[in-house]
Short mmCIF file of N, CA and C in Angstrom, two decimals:
data_model
loop_
_atom_site.label_atom_id
_atom_site.label_comp_id
_atom_site.label_asym_id
_atom_site.label_seq_id
_atom_site.Cartn_x
_atom_site.Cartn_y
_atom_site.Cartn_z
N UNK L 1 112.79 110.30 81.64
CA UNK L 1 113.33 111.31 82.53
C UNK L 1 114.50 110.72 83.31
N UNK L 2 115.56 111.41 83.31
CA UNK L 2 116.75 110.94 84.00
C UNK L 2 116.64 111.07 85.52
N UNK L 3 115.75 111.93 86.01
CA UNK L 3 115.64 112.12 87.45
C UNK L 3 114.51 111.30 88.08
N UNK L 4 113.80 110.49 87.29
CA UNK L 4 112.72 109.64 87.80
C UNK L 4 113.30 108.52 88.66
N UNK L 5 112.72 108.30 89.83
CA UNK L 5 113.20 107.25 90.73
C UNK L 5 112.28 106.04 90.71
N UNK L 6 110.99 106.24 90.99
CA UNK L 6 110.02 105.15 91.02
C UNK L 6 108.61 105.71 91.10
N UNK L 7 107.62 104.84 90.92
CA UNK L 7 106.22 105.25 91.00
C UNK L 7 105.86 105.74 92.40
N UNK L 8 106.38 105.10 93.43
CA UNK L 8 106.18 105.57 94.80
C UNK L 8 105.07 104.89 95.57
N UNK L 9 104.48 103.83 95.01
CA UNK L 9 103.43 103.11 95.73
C UNK L 9 104.00 102.35 96.93
N UNK L 10 105.21 101.85 96.78
CA UNK L 10 105.90 101.13 97.85
C UNK L 10 107.23 101.83 98.09
N UNK L 11 107.47 102.20 99.34
CA UNK L 11 108.65 102.96 99.71
C UNK L 11 109.44 102.17 100.75
N UNK L 12 110.74 102.02 100.53
CA UNK L 12 111.59 101.35 101.52
C UNK L 12 112.21 102.40 102.44
N UNK L 13 112.00 102.21 103.74
CA UNK L 13 112.52 103.13 104.76
C UNK L 13 113.11 102.32 105.90
N UNK L 14 113.87 102.98 106.76
CA UNK L 14 114.32 102.33 107.99
C UNK L 14 113.17 102.38 108.98
N UNK L 15 112.83 101.25 109.55
CA UNK L 15 111.70 101.17 110.47
C UNK L 15 111.95 101.99 111.73
N UNK L 16 110.99 102.85 112.12
CA UNK L 16 111.16 103.67 113.32
C UNK L 16 110.99 102.88 114.62
N UNK L 17 110.45 101.68 114.52
CA UNK L 17 110.20 100.80 115.67
C UNK L 17 110.06 99.38 115.15
N UNK L 18 110.00 98.42 116.05
CA UNK L 18 109.71 97.05 115.63
C UNK L 18 108.28 97.02 115.08
N UNK L 19 108.09 96.47 113.88
CA UNK L 19 106.76 96.40 113.28
C UNK L 19 106.50 95.00 112.73
N UNK L 20 105.22 94.68 112.66
CA UNK L 20 104.78 93.42 112.07
C UNK L 20 104.14 93.70 110.73
N UNK L 21 104.17 92.72 109.86
CA UNK L 21 103.53 92.84 108.55
C UNK L 21 102.07 93.25 108.73
N UNK L 22 101.64 94.25 107.96
CA UNK L 22 100.26 94.72 108.02
C UNK L 22 100.03 95.86 108.98
N UNK L 23 101.05 96.23 109.75
CA UNK L 23 100.91 97.32 110.72
C UNK L 23 101.03 98.67 110.04
N UNK L 24 100.32 99.65 110.56
CA UNK L 24 100.46 101.02 110.10
C UNK L 24 101.75 101.61 110.65
N UNK L 25 102.46 102.34 109.80
CA UNK L 25 103.73 102.95 110.19
C UNK L 25 103.72 104.40 109.73
N UNK L 26 104.08 105.30 110.63
CA UNK L 26 104.16 106.70 110.26
C UNK L 26 105.54 107.24 110.60
N UNK L 27 106.11 107.98 109.65
CA UNK L 27 107.39 108.65 109.83
C UNK L 27 107.17 110.08 109.35
N UNK L 28 107.10 111.02 110.26
CA UNK L 28 106.75 112.39 109.88
C UNK L 28 105.36 112.40 109.29
N UNK L 29 105.25 112.83 108.03
CA UNK L 29 103.96 112.82 107.33
C UNK L 29 103.82 111.63 106.38
N UNK L 30 104.79 110.74 106.36
CA UNK L 30 104.74 109.56 105.49
C UNK L 30 104.07 108.42 106.24
N UNK L 31 102.93 107.94 105.70
CA UNK L 31 102.22 106.81 106.30
C UNK L 31 102.14 105.68 105.30
N UNK L 32 102.33 104.48 105.79
CA UNK L 32 102.16 103.30 104.94
C UNK L 32 101.90 102.08 105.78
N UNK L 33 101.59 100.99 105.11
CA UNK L 33 101.35 99.71 105.76
C UNK L 33 102.56 98.82 105.49
N UNK L 34 103.13 98.27 106.57
CA UNK L 34 104.33 97.45 106.45
C UNK L 34 104.05 96.19 105.65
N UNK L 35 104.91 95.92 104.66
CA UNK L 35 104.77 94.72 103.83
C UNK L 35 105.38 93.49 104.48
N UNK L 36 106.12 93.68 105.55
CA UNK L 36 106.75 92.57 106.26
C UNK L 36 107.16 93.00 107.65
N UNK L 37 107.63 92.05 108.43
CA UNK L 37 108.13 92.36 109.77
C UNK L 37 109.47 93.07 109.65
N UNK L 38 109.75 93.96 110.62
CA UNK L 38 111.05 94.64 110.64
C UNK L 38 111.38 95.07 112.06
N UNK L 39 112.67 95.04 112.36
CA UNK L 39 113.14 95.54 113.64
C UNK L 39 113.52 97.00 113.49
N UNK L 40 113.57 97.70 114.60
CA UNK L 40 113.94 99.11 114.62
C UNK L 40 115.23 99.35 113.84
N UNK L 41 115.20 100.31 112.93
CA UNK L 41 116.38 100.67 112.16
C UNK L 41 116.66 99.81 110.95
N UNK L 42 115.91 98.75 110.77
CA UNK L 42 116.09 97.86 109.63
C UNK L 42 115.14 98.26 108.50
N UNK L 43 115.47 97.96 107.25
CA UNK L 43 114.60 98.33 106.14
C UNK L 43 113.23 97.64 106.21
N UNK L 44 112.21 98.40 105.87
CA UNK L 44 110.85 97.88 105.75
C UNK L 44 110.21 98.56 104.55
N UNK L 45 109.45 97.80 103.79
CA UNK L 45 108.72 98.35 102.65
C UNK L 45 107.34 98.76 103.13
N UNK L 46 106.97 100.02 102.85
CA UNK L 46 105.66 100.54 103.20
C UNK L 46 104.83 100.74 101.95
N UNK L 47 103.62 100.20 101.94
CA UNK L 47 102.66 100.48 100.87
C UNK L 47 101.95 101.77 101.22
N UNK L 48 102.01 102.75 100.32
CA UNK L 48 101.42 104.06 100.60
C UNK L 48 100.09 104.28 99.89
N UNK L 49 99.71 103.36 99.02
CA UNK L 49 98.41 103.43 98.34
C UNK L 49 97.78 102.04 98.37
N UNK L 50 96.48 102.01 98.17
CA UNK L 50 95.75 100.75 98.19
C UNK L 50 94.69 100.78 99.27
N UNK L 51 93.99 99.65 99.43
CA UNK L 51 92.94 99.53 100.44
C UNK L 51 93.36 98.47 101.45
N UNK L 52 93.31 98.83 102.71
CA UNK L 52 93.75 97.95 103.80
C UNK L 52 92.74 97.97 104.93
N UNK L 53 92.54 96.83 105.58
CA UNK L 53 91.78 96.78 106.82
C UNK L 53 92.74 97.19 107.93
N UNK L 54 92.41 98.30 108.59
CA UNK L 54 93.26 98.81 109.67
C UNK L 54 92.46 98.90 110.96
N UNK L 55 93.12 98.70 112.11
CA UNK L 55 92.41 98.80 113.38
C UNK L 55 91.85 100.20 113.57
N UNK L 56 90.65 100.27 114.17
CA UNK L 56 89.99 101.57 114.35
C UNK L 56 89.70 101.84 115.81
N UNK L 57 89.50 103.12 116.11
CA UNK L 57 89.08 103.55 117.43
C UNK L 57 87.67 103.03 117.68
N UNK L 58 87.48 102.33 118.77
CA UNK L 58 86.17 101.74 119.09
C UNK L 58 85.08 102.79 119.17
N UNK L 59 85.39 103.97 119.68
CA UNK L 59 84.38 105.02 119.90
C UNK L 59 83.86 105.64 118.60
N UNK L 60 84.57 105.50 117.50
CA UNK L 60 84.16 106.13 116.24
C UNK L 60 83.19 105.27 115.45
N UNK L 61 82.07 105.88 115.02
CA UNK L 61 81.18 105.27 114.03
C UNK L 61 81.59 105.87 112.70
N UNK L 62 82.16 105.07 111.84
CA UNK L 62 82.75 105.57 110.60
C UNK L 62 81.80 105.33 109.44
N UNK L 63 81.62 106.35 108.60
CA UNK L 63 80.75 106.26 107.43
C UNK L 63 81.59 106.18 106.16
N UNK L 64 81.00 105.66 105.10
CA UNK L 64 81.69 105.59 103.81
C UNK L 64 82.10 106.99 103.38
N UNK L 65 83.34 107.14 102.97
CA UNK L 65 83.84 108.42 102.50
C UNK L 65 84.39 109.32 103.59
N UNK L 66 84.30 108.90 104.85
CA UNK L 66 84.83 109.71 105.95
C UNK L 66 86.34 109.82 105.85
N UNK L 67 86.86 111.02 106.12
CA UNK L 67 88.30 111.21 106.20
C UNK L 67 88.83 110.44 107.40
N UNK L 68 89.95 109.76 107.21
CA UNK L 68 90.53 108.96 108.28
C UNK L 68 91.93 109.45 108.62
N UNK L 69 92.25 109.37 109.89
CA UNK L 69 93.52 109.86 110.43
C UNK L 69 94.18 108.75 111.23
N UNK L 70 95.50 108.80 111.34
CA UNK L 70 96.24 107.80 112.09
C UNK L 70 96.61 108.35 113.46
N UNK L 71 96.17 107.67 114.51
CA UNK L 71 96.56 107.98 115.88
C UNK L 71 97.77 107.10 116.17
N UNK L 72 98.96 107.68 116.14
CA UNK L 72 100.18 106.88 116.27
C UNK L 72 100.40 106.38 117.69
N UNK L 73 99.83 107.05 118.67
CA UNK L 73 99.95 106.58 120.05
C UNK L 73 99.17 105.29 120.25
N UNK L 74 97.93 105.27 119.75
CA UNK L 74 97.07 104.09 119.88
C UNK L 74 97.28 103.08 118.75
N UNK L 75 97.98 103.51 117.69
CA UNK L 75 98.21 102.67 116.50
C UNK L 75 96.89 102.23 115.87
N UNK L 76 96.01 103.23 115.65
CA UNK L 76 94.71 102.93 115.05
C UNK L 76 94.16 104.11 114.27
N UNK L 77 93.18 103.81 113.43
CA UNK L 77 92.50 104.81 112.60
C UNK L 77 91.43 105.50 113.44
N UNK L 78 91.26 106.79 113.19
CA UNK L 78 90.25 107.59 113.87
C UNK L 78 89.68 108.63 112.91
N UNK L 79 88.55 109.19 113.27
CA UNK L 79 87.99 110.31 112.50
C UNK L 79 88.39 111.64 113.12
N UNK L 80 89.17 111.62 114.18
CA UNK L 80 89.62 112.83 114.87
C UNK L 80 90.86 113.38 114.18
N UNK L 81 90.73 114.60 113.65
CA UNK L 81 91.84 115.22 112.93
C UNK L 81 92.90 115.78 113.88
N UNK L 82 92.48 116.39 114.96
CA UNK L 82 93.38 117.09 115.87
C UNK L 82 94.45 116.16 116.44
N UNK L 83 95.71 116.51 116.18
CA UNK L 83 96.83 115.75 116.70
C UNK L 83 97.16 114.47 115.95
N UNK L 84 96.43 114.20 114.86
CA UNK L 84 96.64 112.97 114.09
C UNK L 84 96.97 113.30 112.64
N UNK L 85 97.44 112.33 111.88
CA UNK L 85 97.85 112.52 110.50
C UNK L 85 96.83 111.91 109.55
N UNK L 86 96.37 112.71 108.58
CA UNK L 86 95.40 112.22 107.59
C UNK L 86 96.06 111.15 106.72
N UNK L 87 95.35 110.00 106.58
CA UNK L 87 95.92 108.90 105.80
C UNK L 87 95.05 108.44 104.65
N UNK L 88 93.75 108.76 104.67
CA UNK L 88 92.89 108.29 103.59
C UNK L 88 91.42 108.45 103.91
N UNK L 89 90.61 107.58 103.28
CA UNK L 89 89.15 107.63 103.46
C UNK L 89 88.62 106.22 103.68
N UNK L 90 87.48 106.15 104.35
CA UNK L 90 86.82 104.86 104.58
C UNK L 90 86.06 104.46 103.32
N UNK L 91 86.16 103.19 102.95
CA UNK L 91 85.38 102.71 101.80
C UNK L 91 84.24 101.81 102.24
N UNK L 92 84.09 101.67 103.56
CA UNK L 92 82.97 100.92 104.13
C UNK L 92 82.64 101.53 105.49
N UNK L 93 81.38 101.45 105.87
CA UNK L 93 80.96 101.93 107.18
C UNK L 93 81.35 100.91 108.24
N UNK L 94 81.66 101.41 109.44
CA UNK L 94 82.04 100.50 110.53
C UNK L 94 81.75 101.17 111.87
N UNK L 95 81.07 100.44 112.75
CA UNK L 95 80.81 100.89 114.12
C UNK L 95 81.49 99.94 115.09
N UNK L 96 81.75 100.43 116.29
CA UNK L 96 82.31 99.58 117.34
C UNK L 96 83.76 99.20 117.09
N UNK L 97 84.16 98.10 117.72
CA UNK L 97 85.54 97.64 117.64
C UNK L 97 85.82 96.95 116.31
N UNK L 98 87.10 96.75 116.05
CA UNK L 98 87.50 96.00 114.86
C UNK L 98 88.36 96.81 113.92
N UNK L 99 88.16 96.55 112.63
CA UNK L 99 88.95 97.22 111.60
C UNK L 99 88.02 97.96 110.66
N UNK L 100 88.60 98.86 109.88
CA UNK L 100 87.83 99.57 108.87
C UNK L 100 88.61 99.53 107.56
N UNK L 101 87.90 99.29 106.46
CA UNK L 101 88.53 99.29 105.13
C UNK L 101 88.92 100.72 104.79
N UNK L 102 90.21 100.93 104.63
CA UNK L 102 90.78 102.26 104.46
C UNK L 102 91.50 102.36 103.13
N UNK L 103 91.11 103.34 102.33
CA UNK L 103 91.82 103.62 101.08
C UNK L 103 92.88 104.66 101.39
N UNK L 104 94.15 104.25 101.28
CA UNK L 104 95.24 105.19 101.53
C UNK L 104 95.35 106.16 100.37
N UNK L 105 95.64 107.39 100.69
CA UNK L 105 95.75 108.42 99.66
C UNK L 105 97.20 108.80 99.37
N UNK L 106 98.11 107.89 99.62
CA UNK L 106 99.50 108.13 99.23
C UNK L 106 100.20 109.19 100.05
N UNK L 107 99.76 109.44 101.25
CA UNK L 107 100.30 110.47 102.14
C UNK L 107 100.25 111.82 101.46
N UNK L 108 99.32 112.59 101.86
CA UNK L 108 99.01 113.87 101.23
C UNK L 108 100.23 114.68 101.09
#
């Protein structure tokens, strides 16, 4: 196909803020995990699929298969849909503070 660009698992975008490698980044409805450090306005590669340990909301008890959303204000995963962007599903249960294994769904 002459109009094919790429598979789309990794997308290069201008960073909306200073980010560190492994941080969640959201631009509109596009969510990914930064593959490296980047300053605001500089290119950063975002992985949009795969499984990543991401910081979670302490108050949420997350179950396997739970829909996960990104709270961009707190920069963490939550099970609260309202006001947040859906990013994937949990592949492991997690209570309390820490991270949760998150399977990204390639930004719906």
